[in-house]
Short mmCIF file of C-alpha atoms in Angstrom, two decimals:
data_model
loop_
_atom_site.label_atom_id
_atom_site.label_comp_id
_atom_site.label_asym_id
_atom_site.label_seq_id
_atom_site.Cartn_x
_atom_site.Cartn_y
_atom_site.Cartn_z
CA UNK W 582 0.00 0.00 0.00
CA UNK W 583 1.38 3.39 -0.93
CA UNK W 584 2.36 5.89 1.74
CA UNK W 585 -0.57 7.99 2.87
CA UNK W 586 -3.18 5.43 1.86
CA UNK W 587 -5.60 4.87 4.73
CA UNK W 588 -6.87 1.49 3.58
CA UNK W 589 -10.22 0.19 4.78
CA UNK W 590 -9.60 0.41 8.53
CA UNK W 591 -8.65 4.09 8.51
CA UNK W 592 -11.99 5.17 7.02
CA UNK W 593 -14.10 3.22 9.48
CA UNK W 594 -16.77 5.51 10.89
CA UNK W 595 -16.00 6.35 14.52
CA UNK W 596 -18.30 7.82 17.18
CA UNK W 597 -15.39 10.03 18.26
CA UNK W 598 -15.75 11.83 14.94
CA UNK W 599 -19.28 13.02 15.68
CA UNK W 600 -18.47 16.02 17.93
CA UNK W 601 -15.72 17.01 15.47
CA UNK W 602 -18.23 16.82 12.63
CA UNK W 603 -20.71 18.93 14.59
CA UNK W 604 -18.04 21.51 15.45
CA UNK W 605 -16.84 21.69 11.86
CA UNK W 606 -20.39 22.28 10.63
CA UNK W 607 -21.02 24.83 13.38
CA UNK W 608 -17.93 26.75 12.28
CA UNK W 609 -18.97 26.62 8.61
CA UNK W 610 -22.42 28.01 9.40
CA UNK W 611 -21.26 30.57 11.95
CA UNK W 612 -23.02 28.86 14.88
CA UNK W 613 -21.48 29.27 18.30
CA UNK W 614 -22.44 26.13 20.24
CA UNK W 615 -22.78 22.35 20.04
CA UNK W 616 -25.34 20.56 22.18
CA UNK W 617 -24.87 16.80 22.60
CA UNK W 618 -27.16 14.03 23.83
CA UNK W 619 -25.64 10.63 24.61
CA UNK W 620 -22.17 9.34 25.43
CA UNK W 621 -20.02 11.75 23.47
CA UNK W 622 -16.29 12.33 23.95
CA UNK W 623 -15.55 16.04 23.87
CA UNK W 624 -11.78 16.27 24.54
CA UNK W 625 -10.43 16.66 21.01
CA UNK W 626 -13.30 18.94 20.00
CA UNK W 627 -12.60 21.30 22.90
CA UNK W 628 -8.92 21.55 21.94
CA UNK W 629 -9.57 21.89 18.21
CA UNK W 630 -12.43 24.41 18.60
CA UNK W 631 -11.71 26.38 21.80
CA UNK W 632 -14.12 29.18 20.88
CA UNK W 633 -17.24 26.99 20.64
CA UNK W 634 -19.54 26.40 23.60
CA UNK W 635 -20.00 22.66 24.20
CA UNK W 636 -22.97 21.43 26.22
CA UNK W 637 -24.01 17.88 27.15
CA UNK W 638 -27.68 17.20 27.92
CA UNK W 639 -28.18 14.31 30.36
CA UNK W 640 -31.30 12.80 31.94
CA UNK W 641 -32.25 14.78 35.03
CA UNK W 642 -35.15 16.26 36.94
CA UNK W 643 -33.91 19.76 37.58
CA UNK W 644 -35.15 21.20 34.30
CA UNK W 645 -31.81 22.76 33.60
CA UNK W 646 -30.83 23.87 37.09
CA UNK W 647 -28.45 20.95 37.69
CA UNK W 648 -25.40 22.13 35.77
CA UNK W 649 -21.80 21.11 36.12
CA UNK W 650 -18.78 22.67 34.52
CA UNK W 651 -16.36 20.05 33.26
CA UNK W 652 -12.89 20.56 31.84
CA UNK W 653 -14.15 20.02 28.30
CA UNK W 654 -17.81 21.08 28.34
CA UNK W 655 -20.85 22.03 30.39
CA UNK W 656 -23.05 19.20 31.63
CA UNK W 657 -26.73 20.08 31.88
CA UNK W 658 -29.54 18.01 33.42
CA UNK W 659 -32.85 17.90 31.58
CA UNK W 660 -36.08 16.10 32.12
CA UNK W 661 -37.25 15.97 28.52
CA UNK W 662 -40.91 15.85 29.59
CA UNK W 663 -40.47 19.46 30.67
CA UNK W 664 -39.69 22.52 28.52
CA UNK W 665 -36.22 22.92 27.05
CA UNK W 666 -33.81 24.00 29.82
CA UNK W 667 -33.12 27.73 29.82
CA UNK W 668 -29.44 27.42 28.92
CA UNK W 669 -30.09 25.06 26.01
CA UNK W 670 -33.02 27.19 24.90
CA UNK W 671 -30.81 30.27 24.80
CA UNK W 672 -28.12 28.45 22.88
CA UNK W 673 -30.57 27.11 20.33
CA UNK W 674 -31.99 30.57 19.92
CA UNK W 675 -28.47 31.82 19.18
CA UNK W 676 -28.02 28.91 16.73
CA UNK W 677 -26.41 25.72 17.96
CA UNK W 678 -25.73 22.36 16.34
CA UNK W 679 -27.37 19.42 18.12
CA UNK W 680 -25.82 15.93 18.16
CA UNK W 681 -28.06 13.08 19.27
CA UNK W 682 -26.31 9.77 19.82
CA UNK W 683 -29.00 7.15 20.31
CA UNK W 684 -28.04 4.17 22.46
CA UNK W 685 -28.34 0.53 21.35
CA UNK W 686 -31.83 -0.93 21.52
CA UNK W 687 -30.76 -3.79 23.79
CA UNK W 688 -28.67 -1.72 26.22
CA UNK W 689 -29.09 -2.87 29.85
CA UNK W 690 -30.49 -0.56 32.48
CA UNK W 691 -32.15 2.83 31.76
CA UNK W 692 -32.39 3.25 28.03
CA UNK W 693 -30.24 5.95 26.49
CA UNK W 694 -32.40 5.39 23.42
CA UNK W 695 -35.54 6.39 25.31
CA UNK W 696 -33.90 9.63 26.43
CA UNK W 697 -32.69 10.37 22.93
CA UNK W 698 -36.18 9.76 21.61
CA UNK W 699 -37.66 12.29 24.04
CA UNK W 700 -35.18 15.01 23.10
CA UNK W 701 -35.18 14.29 19.38
CA UNK W 702 -38.41 16.12 18.53
CA UNK W 703 -37.74 19.35 20.49
CA UNK W 704 -34.15 19.62 19.28
CA UNK W 705 -35.13 18.92 15.68
CA UNK W 706 -37.71 21.63 16.04
CA UNK W 707 -35.32 24.23 17.45
CA UNK W 708 -31.78 23.47 16.25
CA UNK W 709 -30.79 24.87 12.85
CA UNK W 710 -28.68 21.77 12.28
CA UNK W 711 -29.09 18.35 13.90
CA UNK W 712 -26.95 15.21 13.62
CA UNK W 713 -28.75 12.02 14.62
CA UNK W 714 -27.10 8.62 15.07
CA UNK W 715 -29.38 5.68 15.82
CA UNK W 716 -29.50 1.88 15.61
CA UNK W 717 -30.88 0.43 12.41
CA UNK W 718 -30.53 1.11 8.72
CA UNK W 719 -30.44 4.52 7.01
CA UNK W 720 -33.92 3.90 5.59
CA UNK W 721 -35.26 3.18 9.08
CA UNK W 722 -33.78 6.43 10.37
CA UNK W 723 -35.23 8.32 7.41
CA UNK W 724 -38.70 6.98 8.24
CA UNK W 725 -38.26 7.89 11.90
CA UNK W 726 -37.33 11.45 11.00
CA UNK W 727 -40.13 11.72 8.45
CA UNK W 728 -42.63 10.96 11.23
CA UNK W 729 -41.26 14.08 12.96
CA UNK W 730 -41.48 16.17 9.81
CA UNK W 731 -37.73 16.21 9.09
CA UNK W 732 -35.93 15.27 5.86
CA UNK W 733 -32.19 14.40 6.07
CA UNK W 734 -29.78 16.56 4.14
CA UNK W 735 -27.31 13.67 4.21
CA UNK W 736 -27.97 10.09 5.22
CA UNK W 737 -25.72 7.06 5.53
CA UNK W 738 -24.16 4.30 7.56
CA UNK W 739 -23.25 5.40 11.07
CA UNK W 740 -20.39 4.65 13.49
CA UNK W 741 -20.00 1.03 14.50
CA UNK W 742 -21.66 -0.35 11.40
CA UNK W 743 -19.90 -3.18 9.67
CA UNK W 744 -19.68 -3.71 5.94
CA UNK W 745 -21.27 -7.17 6.34
CA UNK W 746 -24.41 -5.53 7.75
CA UNK W 747 -23.95 -6.63 11.38
CA UNK W 748 -24.69 -4.12 14.17
CA UNK W 749 -26.11 -1.52 11.81
CA UNK W 750 -26.30 2.12 12.79
CA UNK W 751 -27.34 5.08 10.68
CA UNK W 752 -26.42 8.77 10.67
CA UNK W 753 -28.51 11.63 9.39
CA UNK W 754 -27.72 15.33 9.12
CA UNK W 755 -30.73 17.63 9.07
CA UNK W 756 -29.50 21.04 7.94
CA UNK W 757 -32.14 23.74 7.60
CA UNK W 758 -29.79 25.97 5.63
CA UNK W 759 -29.72 23.52 2.72
CA UNK W 760 -32.98 23.61 0.72
CA UNK W 761 -34.71 20.57 -0.66
CA UNK W 762 -33.26 19.33 -3.93
CA UNK W 763 -34.86 20.69 -7.09
CA UNK W 764 -33.80 20.40 -10.74
CA UNK W 765 -31.42 23.11 -11.88
CA UNK W 766 -33.03 25.59 -14.28
CA UNK W 767 -31.85 25.60 -17.86
CA UNK W 768 -30.56 29.14 -17.30
CA UNK W 769 -27.88 27.91 -14.84
CA UNK W 770 -24.55 28.14 -16.68
CA UNK W 771 -21.58 26.10 -15.46
CA UNK W 772 -18.23 25.87 -17.22
CA UNK W 773 -15.38 23.42 -16.66
CA UNK W 774 -11.96 24.87 -17.48
CA UNK W 775 -9.80 21.87 -18.33
CA UNK W 776 -6.02 21.82 -18.50
CA UNK W 777 -4.49 18.89 -20.39
CA UNK W 778 -1.11 17.52 -21.39
CA UNK W 779 -0.77 14.17 -23.16
CA UNK W 780 -4.15 12.72 -22.19
CA UNK W 781 -5.07 11.26 -25.60
CA UNK W 782 -6.40 8.01 -24.09
CA UNK W 783 -9.09 9.82 -22.05
CA UNK W 784 -9.54 13.33 -23.44
CA UNK W 785 -12.52 12.39 -25.62
CA UNK W 786 -14.57 10.67 -22.87
CA UNK W 787 -13.59 13.43 -20.45
CA UNK W 788 -14.99 16.16 -22.72
CA UNK W 789 -18.06 14.11 -23.58
CA UNK W 790 -18.80 13.44 -19.91
CA UNK W 791 -18.85 17.15 -19.10
CA UNK W 792 -20.82 18.18 -22.18
CA UNK W 793 -23.29 15.37 -21.53
CA UNK W 794 -23.76 16.64 -17.98
CA UNK W 795 -24.87 20.02 -19.34
CA UNK W 796 -21.63 21.92 -18.69
CA UNK W 797 -19.70 24.15 -21.04
CA UNK W 798 -16.07 23.07 -21.54
CA UNK W 799 -12.96 25.17 -22.23
CA UNK W 800 -9.85 23.05 -22.84
CA UNK W 801 -6.39 24.58 -22.36
CA UNK W 802 -3.89 22.23 -23.99
CA UNK W 803 -0.29 22.63 -22.81
CA UNK W 804 1.16 21.60 -26.19
CA UNK W 805 0.50 17.88 -25.97
CA UNK W 806 2.62 15.63 -28.19
CA UNK W 807 0.42 12.51 -28.23
CA UNK W 808 -2.57 13.74 -30.25
CA UNK W 809 -4.62 15.13 -27.34
CA UNK W 810 -5.15 18.47 -29.10
CA UNK W 811 -6.18 16.84 -32.37
CA UNK W 812 -8.77 14.67 -30.60
CA UNK W 813 -10.14 17.70 -28.75
CA UNK W 814 -10.53 19.56 -32.05
CA UNK W 815 -13.30 17.13 -33.03
CA UNK W 816 -15.62 18.86 -30.54
CA UNK W 817 -15.22 22.38 -31.95
CA UNK W 818 -18.65 22.25 -33.59
CA UNK W 819 -20.37 22.22 -30.20
CA UNK W 820 -21.40 25.72 -29.08
CA UNK W 821 -20.57 24.78 -25.48
CA UNK W 822 -16.97 23.84 -26.32
CA UNK W 823 -13.83 25.95 -26.69
CA UNK W 824 -10.20 24.92 -27.26
CA UNK W 825 -6.88 26.70 -27.10
CA UNK W 826 -3.19 25.99 -26.79
CA UNK W 827 -1.25 27.72 -24.03
CA UNK W 828 1.26 29.34 -23.91
CA UNK W 829 1.95 30.69 -27.38
CA UNK W 830 4.68 28.10 -28.00
CA UNK W 831 5.93 24.89 -26.33
CA UNK W 832 8.17 25.29 -23.27
CA UNK W 833 10.91 22.93 -22.04
CA UNK W 834 9.41 22.79 -18.55
CA UNK W 835 5.94 22.25 -17.12
CA UNK W 836 5.08 25.75 -15.89
CA UNK W 837 2.04 25.32 -13.65
CA UNK W 838 1.64 28.87 -12.32
CA UNK W 839 1.07 30.49 -15.76
CA UNK W 840 -1.44 27.76 -16.61
CA UNK W 841 -3.33 28.46 -13.40
CA UNK W 842 -3.39 32.17 -14.12
CA UNK W 843 -4.83 31.37 -17.53
CA UNK W 844 -7.54 29.27 -15.82
CA UNK W 845 -8.28 32.26 -13.57
CA UNK W 846 -8.66 34.51 -16.62
CA UNK W 847 -10.85 32.11 -18.58
CA UNK W 848 -13.10 31.33 -15.61
CA UNK W 849 -13.44 34.97 -14.61
CA UNK W 850 -14.09 36.21 -18.12
CA UNK W 851 -16.74 33.69 -19.09
CA UNK W 852 -20.42 34.59 -18.83
CA UNK W 853 -21.25 31.70 -16.51
CA UNK W 854 -22.69 31.31 -13.02
CA UNK W 855 -20.14 28.74 -11.83
CA UNK W 856 -16.62 27.80 -12.91
CA UNK W 857 -14.83 24.52 -12.21
CA UNK W 858 -11.11 23.88 -12.46
CA UNK W 859 -11.35 20.39 -13.92
CA UNK W 860 -8.31 18.40 -15.11
CA UNK W 861 -8.73 15.92 -17.95
CA UNK W 862 -8.35 12.94 -15.58
CA UNK W 863 -11.12 14.02 -13.19
CA UNK W 864 -14.85 13.59 -12.78
CA UNK W 865 -17.02 15.25 -10.14
CA UNK W 866 -20.19 14.27 -8.34
CA UNK W 867 -22.11 15.83 -5.47
CA UNK W 868 -22.59 14.29 -2.00
CA UNK W 869 -26.11 13.24 -3.03
CA UNK W 870 -25.93 10.15 -5.28
CA UNK W 871 -29.39 10.78 -6.67
CA UNK W 872 -28.55 14.26 -7.99
CA UNK W 873 -26.79 15.10 -11.23
CA UNK W 874 -23.86 17.51 -10.93
CA UNK W 875 -25.81 20.54 -12.18
CA UNK W 876 -28.61 19.86 -9.70
CA UNK W 877 -26.12 19.42 -6.86
CA UNK W 878 -24.43 22.76 -7.63
CA UNK W 879 -27.84 24.41 -7.87
CA UNK W 880 -28.58 23.14 -4.36
CA UNK W 881 -25.34 24.69 -3.12
CA UNK W 882 -26.29 28.00 -4.72
CA UNK W 883 -29.69 27.87 -3.04
CA UNK W 884 -27.91 27.44 0.31
CA UNK W 885 -26.15 30.78 -0.11
CA UNK W 886 -22.62 29.38 -0.44
CA UNK W 887 -20.30 30.24 -3.31
CA UNK W 888 -17.44 27.71 -3.26
CA UNK W 889 -17.16 23.92 -3.06
CA UNK W 890 -14.51 21.78 -1.40
CA UNK W 891 -13.84 18.21 -2.52
CA UNK W 892 -12.76 14.85 -1.16
CA UNK W 893 -10.40 13.20 -3.64
CA UNK W 894 -10.77 9.55 -4.57
CA UNK W 895 -7.67 8.29 -6.39
CA UNK W 896 -8.58 5.38 -8.65
CA UNK W 897 -5.83 2.83 -9.31
CA UNK W 898 -5.52 0.27 -12.12
CA UNK W 899 -5.89 -3.36 -11.06
CA UNK W 900 -4.94 -4.66 -14.53
CA UNK W 901 -3.52 -3.46 -17.84
CA UNK W 902 -6.65 -3.95 -19.92
CA UNK W 903 -8.07 -0.42 -20.21
CA UNK W 904 -8.89 0.42 -23.83
CA UNK W 905 -7.88 4.00 -24.74
CA UNK W 906 -10.78 6.18 -25.80
CA UNK W 907 -13.37 4.29 -23.75
CA UNK W 908 -15.17 5.50 -20.62
CA UNK W 909 -12.44 5.52 -17.98
CA UNK W 910 -14.85 6.33 -15.15
CA UNK W 911 -16.86 3.20 -15.90
CA UNK W 912 -13.75 1.03 -16.14
CA UNK W 913 -11.79 2.06 -13.04
CA UNK W 914 -13.81 1.28 -9.91
CA UNK W 915 -11.22 0.80 -7.13
CA UNK W 916 -9.83 3.76 -5.22
CA UNK W 917 -8.00 5.00 -2.18
CA UNK W 918 -8.59 8.36 -0.51
CA UNK W 919 -6.16 11.20 -1.11
CA UNK W 920 -4.93 11.95 2.40
CA UNK W 921 -1.84 14.15 2.11
CA UNK W 922 -2.14 17.46 4.01
CA UNK W 923 -2.34 19.54 0.84
CA UNK W 924 -5.61 17.78 -0.05
CA UNK W 925 -7.51 19.04 2.99
CA UNK W 926 -8.64 21.90 0.79
CA UNK W 927 -9.56 21.22 -2.84
CA UNK W 928 -11.71 24.26 -3.53
CA UNK W 929 -11.98 23.87 -7.28
CA UNK W 930 -15.53 25.05 -7.97
CA UNK W 931 -16.74 28.57 -7.34
CA UNK W 932 -19.56 30.92 -8.17
CA UNK W 933 -18.57 33.53 -10.71
CA UNK W 934 -19.38 36.85 -9.03
CA UNK W 935 -17.09 38.98 -11.19
CA UNK W 936 -14.29 39.34 -8.66
CA UNK W 937 -10.80 37.95 -9.17
CA UNK W 938 -10.27 34.34 -8.08
CA UNK W 939 -6.72 33.31 -7.15
CA UNK W 940 -5.68 29.74 -8.00
CA UNK W 941 -1.97 30.21 -8.60
CA UNK W 942 -1.32 31.21 -4.98
CA UNK W 943 -2.20 27.70 -3.77
CA UNK W 944 -0.82 25.62 -6.66
CA UNK W 945 -4.37 25.23 -7.95
CA UNK W 946 -5.72 23.57 -4.81
CA UNK W 947 -7.88 26.41 -3.58
CA UNK W 948 -9.86 29.09 -5.35
CA UNK W 949 -9.43 32.09 -3.07
CA UNK W 950 -11.44 35.31 -3.19
CA UNK W 951 -12.72 37.87 -0.65
CA UNK W 952 -15.81 36.92 1.32
CA UNK W 953 -15.76 33.31 0.14
CA UNK W 954 -18.40 31.07 1.77
CA UNK W 955 -17.37 27.44 1.55
CA UNK W 956 -20.20 24.90 1.38
CA UNK W 957 -20.02 22.71 4.53
CA UNK W 958 -20.32 19.40 2.65
CA UNK W 959 -17.66 18.19 0.25
CA UNK W 960 -18.25 17.02 -3.29
CA UNK W 961 -16.42 13.99 -4.65
CA UNK W 962 -13.45 14.49 -6.96
CA UNK W 963 -12.92 11.19 -8.80
CA UNK W 964 -9.28 11.16 -9.96
CA UNK W 965 -7.88 8.74 -12.58
CA UNK W 966 -4.19 9.70 -12.88
CA UNK W 967 -2.76 6.37 -14.12
CA UNK W 968 -4.48 3.86 -16.38
CA UNK W 969 -1.92 1.01 -16.70
CA UNK W 970 1.66 0.09 -15.86
CA UNK W 971 2.93 1.35 -19.21
CA UNK W 972 0.93 4.57 -18.94
CA UNK W 973 2.24 5.25 -15.43
CA UNK W 974 5.85 4.73 -16.47
CA UNK W 975 5.46 7.04 -19.46
CA UNK W 976 3.48 9.76 -17.65
CA UNK W 977 5.33 9.91 -14.35
CA UNK W 978 8.90 8.93 -15.15
CA UNK W 979 9.30 10.52 -18.57
CA UNK W 980 6.63 13.19 -19.14
CA UNK W 981 6.28 14.64 -15.65
CA UNK W 982 9.40 14.20 -13.51
CA UNK W 983 11.68 15.35 -16.31
CA UNK W 984 9.71 18.56 -16.96
CA UNK W 985 9.04 20.07 -13.52
CA UNK W 986 9.68 23.79 -13.24
CA UNK W 987 12.64 24.20 -10.86
CA UNK W 988 11.37 27.45 -9.32
CA UNK W 989 7.99 25.87 -8.59
CA UNK W 990 9.68 22.82 -7.09
CA UNK W 991 11.57 25.16 -4.76
CA UNK W 992 8.18 26.34 -3.45
CA UNK W 993 7.19 22.78 -2.56
CA UNK W 994 5.10 22.12 -5.68
CA UNK W 995 5.24 18.98 -7.85
CA UNK W 996 6.37 16.62 -5.08
CA UNK W 997 3.58 14.05 -5.35
CA UNK W 998 5.61 11.73 -7.59
CA UNK W 999 8.91 12.02 -5.72
CA UNK W 1000 8.66 8.52 -4.21
CA UNK W 1001 8.15 6.89 -7.62
CA UNK W 1002 11.19 5.47 -9.43
CA UNK W 1003 11.95 2.84 -12.04
CA UNK W 1004 10.35 -0.45 -11.07
CA UNK W 1005 7.40 1.14 -9.28
CA UNK W 1006 4.24 -1.00 -9.45
CA UNK W 1007 1.39 1.16 -10.74
CA UNK W 1008 -1.03 -1.78 -10.95
CA UNK W 1009 -2.40 -2.45 -7.49
CA UNK W 1010 -3.89 -5.52 -5.75
CA UNK W 1011 -7.66 -5.25 -5.31
CA UNK W 1012 -7.35 -5.95 -1.59
CA UNK W 1013 -5.50 -2.68 -1.00
CA UNK W 1014 -8.30 -0.58 -2.49
CA UNK W 1015 -11.95 0.26 -1.91
CA UNK W 1016 -14.49 -0.56 -4.59
CA UNK W 1017 -16.75 2.31 -5.53
CA UNK W 1018 -20.38 1.28 -5.93
CA UNK W 1019 -22.64 4.08 -7.17
CA UNK W 1020 -25.19 5.08 -4.57
CA UNK W 1021 -23.79 2.79 -1.89
CA UNK W 1022 -20.27 4.04 -1.28
CA UNK W 1023 -21.52 7.58 -0.67
CA UNK W 1024 -23.79 6.21 2.07
CA UNK W 1025 -21.34 3.73 3.54
CA UNK W 1026 -18.64 6.41 3.95
CA UNK W 1027 -20.85 9.47 4.32
CA UNK W 1028 -18.87 11.10 7.15
CA UNK W 1029 -15.35 10.93 5.66
CA UNK W 1030 -16.56 11.72 2.14
CA UNK W 1031 -18.76 14.68 3.02
CA UNK W 1032 -16.53 16.17 5.74
CA UNK W 1033 -12.98 14.79 5.32
CA UNK W 1034 -13.01 13.82 9.01
CA UNK W 1035 -11.03 10.62 9.60
CA UNK W 1036 -9.04 10.92 6.38
CA UNK W 1037 -6.32 13.32 7.50
CA UNK W 1038 -4.04 13.32 10.55
CA UNK W 1039 -5.68 14.97 13.52
CA UNK W 1040 -4.53 18.45 14.44
CA UNK W 1041 -4.62 17.42 18.12
CA UNK W 1042 -2.16 14.76 19.38
CA UNK W 1043 -3.72 11.84 21.25
CA UNK W 1044 -1.72 12.52 24.42
CA UNK W 1045 -3.42 15.92 24.82
CA UNK W 1046 -6.86 14.32 25.27
CA UNK W 1047 -5.71 12.20 28.22
CA UNK W 1048 -7.09 14.49 30.91
CA UNK W 1049 -7.42 18.12 32.04
CA UNK W 1050 -3.72 18.49 32.95
CA UNK W 1051 -2.51 17.22 29.59
CA UNK W 1052 -5.06 19.35 27.78
CA UNK W 1053 -3.91 22.43 29.69
CA UNK W 1054 -0.28 21.60 28.87
CA UNK W 1055 -1.15 21.28 25.21
CA UNK W 1056 -3.04 24.60 25.17
CA UNK W 1057 -0.13 26.34 26.91
CA UNK W 1058 2.38 24.84 24.47
CA UNK W 1059 0.36 25.87 21.43
CA UNK W 1060 -0.08 29.39 22.83
CA UNK W 1061 3.63 29.78 23.52
CA UNK W 1062 4.57 28.21 20.22
CA UNK W 1063 2.39 30.63 18.29
CA UNK W 1064 3.19 33.72 20.31
CA UNK W 1065 5.30 36.55 18.92
CA UNK W 1066 7.62 36.38 21.93
CA UNK W 1067 8.83 32.92 20.98
CA UNK W 1068 8.98 33.27 17.19
CA UNK W 1069 12.50 34.65 17.16
CA UNK W 1070 13.72 31.90 19.48
CA UNK W 1071 12.07 29.16 17.41
CA UNK W 1072 13.48 30.64 14.22
CA UNK W 1073 16.97 30.69 15.72
CA UNK W 1074 16.70 27.08 16.88
CA UNK W 1075 15.58 25.96 13.43
CA UNK W 1076 18.72 27.51 11.92
CA UNK W 1077 21.09 25.67 14.26
CA UNK W 1078 23.16 23.00 12.48
CA UNK W 1079 22.35 19.40 13.45
CA UNK W 1080 19.94 20.49 16.22
CA UNK W 1081 17.52 22.61 14.18
CA UNK W 1082 15.69 20.04 12.09
CA UNK W 1083 15.26 17.42 14.88
CA UNK W 1084 14.06 20.14 17.27
CA UNK W 1085 11.51 21.38 14.77
CA UNK W 1086 10.32 17.83 14.06
CA UNK W 1087 9.99 17.03 17.78
CA UNK W 1088 7.98 20.19 18.46
CA UNK W 1089 5.60 19.59 15.56
CA UNK W 1090 5.07 15.95 16.56
CA UNK W 1091 4.48 16.86 20.20
CA UNK W 1092 2.00 19.62 19.43
CA UNK W 1093 0.22 17.83 16.61
CA UNK W 1094 1.14 20.47 14.03
CA UNK W 1095 1.05 19.10 10.48
#
């Protein structure tokens, strides 16, 4: 398995991810509190989101008067047969995210499930965003919520579920800020700006897939030598298609920054509502399997957000039998998640508001512009970089590594193929990968796909969640490490011969800085 690949175990849904998910969504929406019901672990969430108010509702008879301040959160008693406790009521009025973790149906003693059931209706009624985890299948949870007049924004397999169907749990996110899905109007204009270099085996299906999805396509060919440009020329008769070569003449190196600035210019100058930076070896889908891409983007626009982040699925060949010119997305079905730190943000779709969008400043990973509102739920970026052993050797070893721009490499760009050398096996065993099944994979892995949680290294080291003293030590260390008074000292230490690099590594490992 290649370095950075999480495999199956690393994407297993975990109940510890729920408060992090709630906090991440609260931050995205501008909410200031998270209210939890059930056995929820708050330590990492408190350290990662120190500005949020965290409240745990527990069965009680004091109607909100029995409160207890804990090191990580406030614990609040509530008899759910009575009105919402004053503190929780105030938080919900100021917009809080509610997390309801329903206990197992066969749990001994007083039923956590019964308590969750009593609080479900009032919290669904008041909270602008509610996350519900309950025993049973996703369809059972959907029916349960429908009886309370709620429709899930996202629905899938919950923490503890197994792929074989044993011990099923389901998770639903009910987000009032996201409107019900409706078909996109014909007036919605979306354009994919595609950069390409030597993609002759897939360029045709790539263009056809986008045009067939109702998108306009503008291809920027970087002087391909394998016939990519000539194949793309066949689509010139389509009014929704444009083609150019950039720059004016071939260059000896692969100059990514000028290409990105050209994408910025094309996307900003087009009379479209949305622009997508879409490479030739990519396909995109929304987090809702039942919605076409145009309809999914229309739903984002209706939510008031103007940029879309992505979770990248890197598809790997399991044989050498792909036929060039055929539908690559239909052929390659086994993937691993992209989990390197630079993939936390893949903001490659944005609403065209007329202001300048910067791609070159982040090596094309993030469309940046003032006032950007990033949609809280990620889309899927299906990535098909290598199609066979021979293709991988030609693309990586001869066409890419030999042409990197030295100045861009000095900035840390173009390092993703550094570990690949002659003899590298591009064809992968099926057992190392995850099979993508349309409509099922999105549900089975709904939390990591839609949020990225569980895919990337945590920003909080595990030792810091081992109790109040360790948490306080961690907070103090992060404060000192980020303070202006220590920056000069840290900079001097980093420059020391022999000592500098190990000291920097040790500090980053200790404090969980990636």
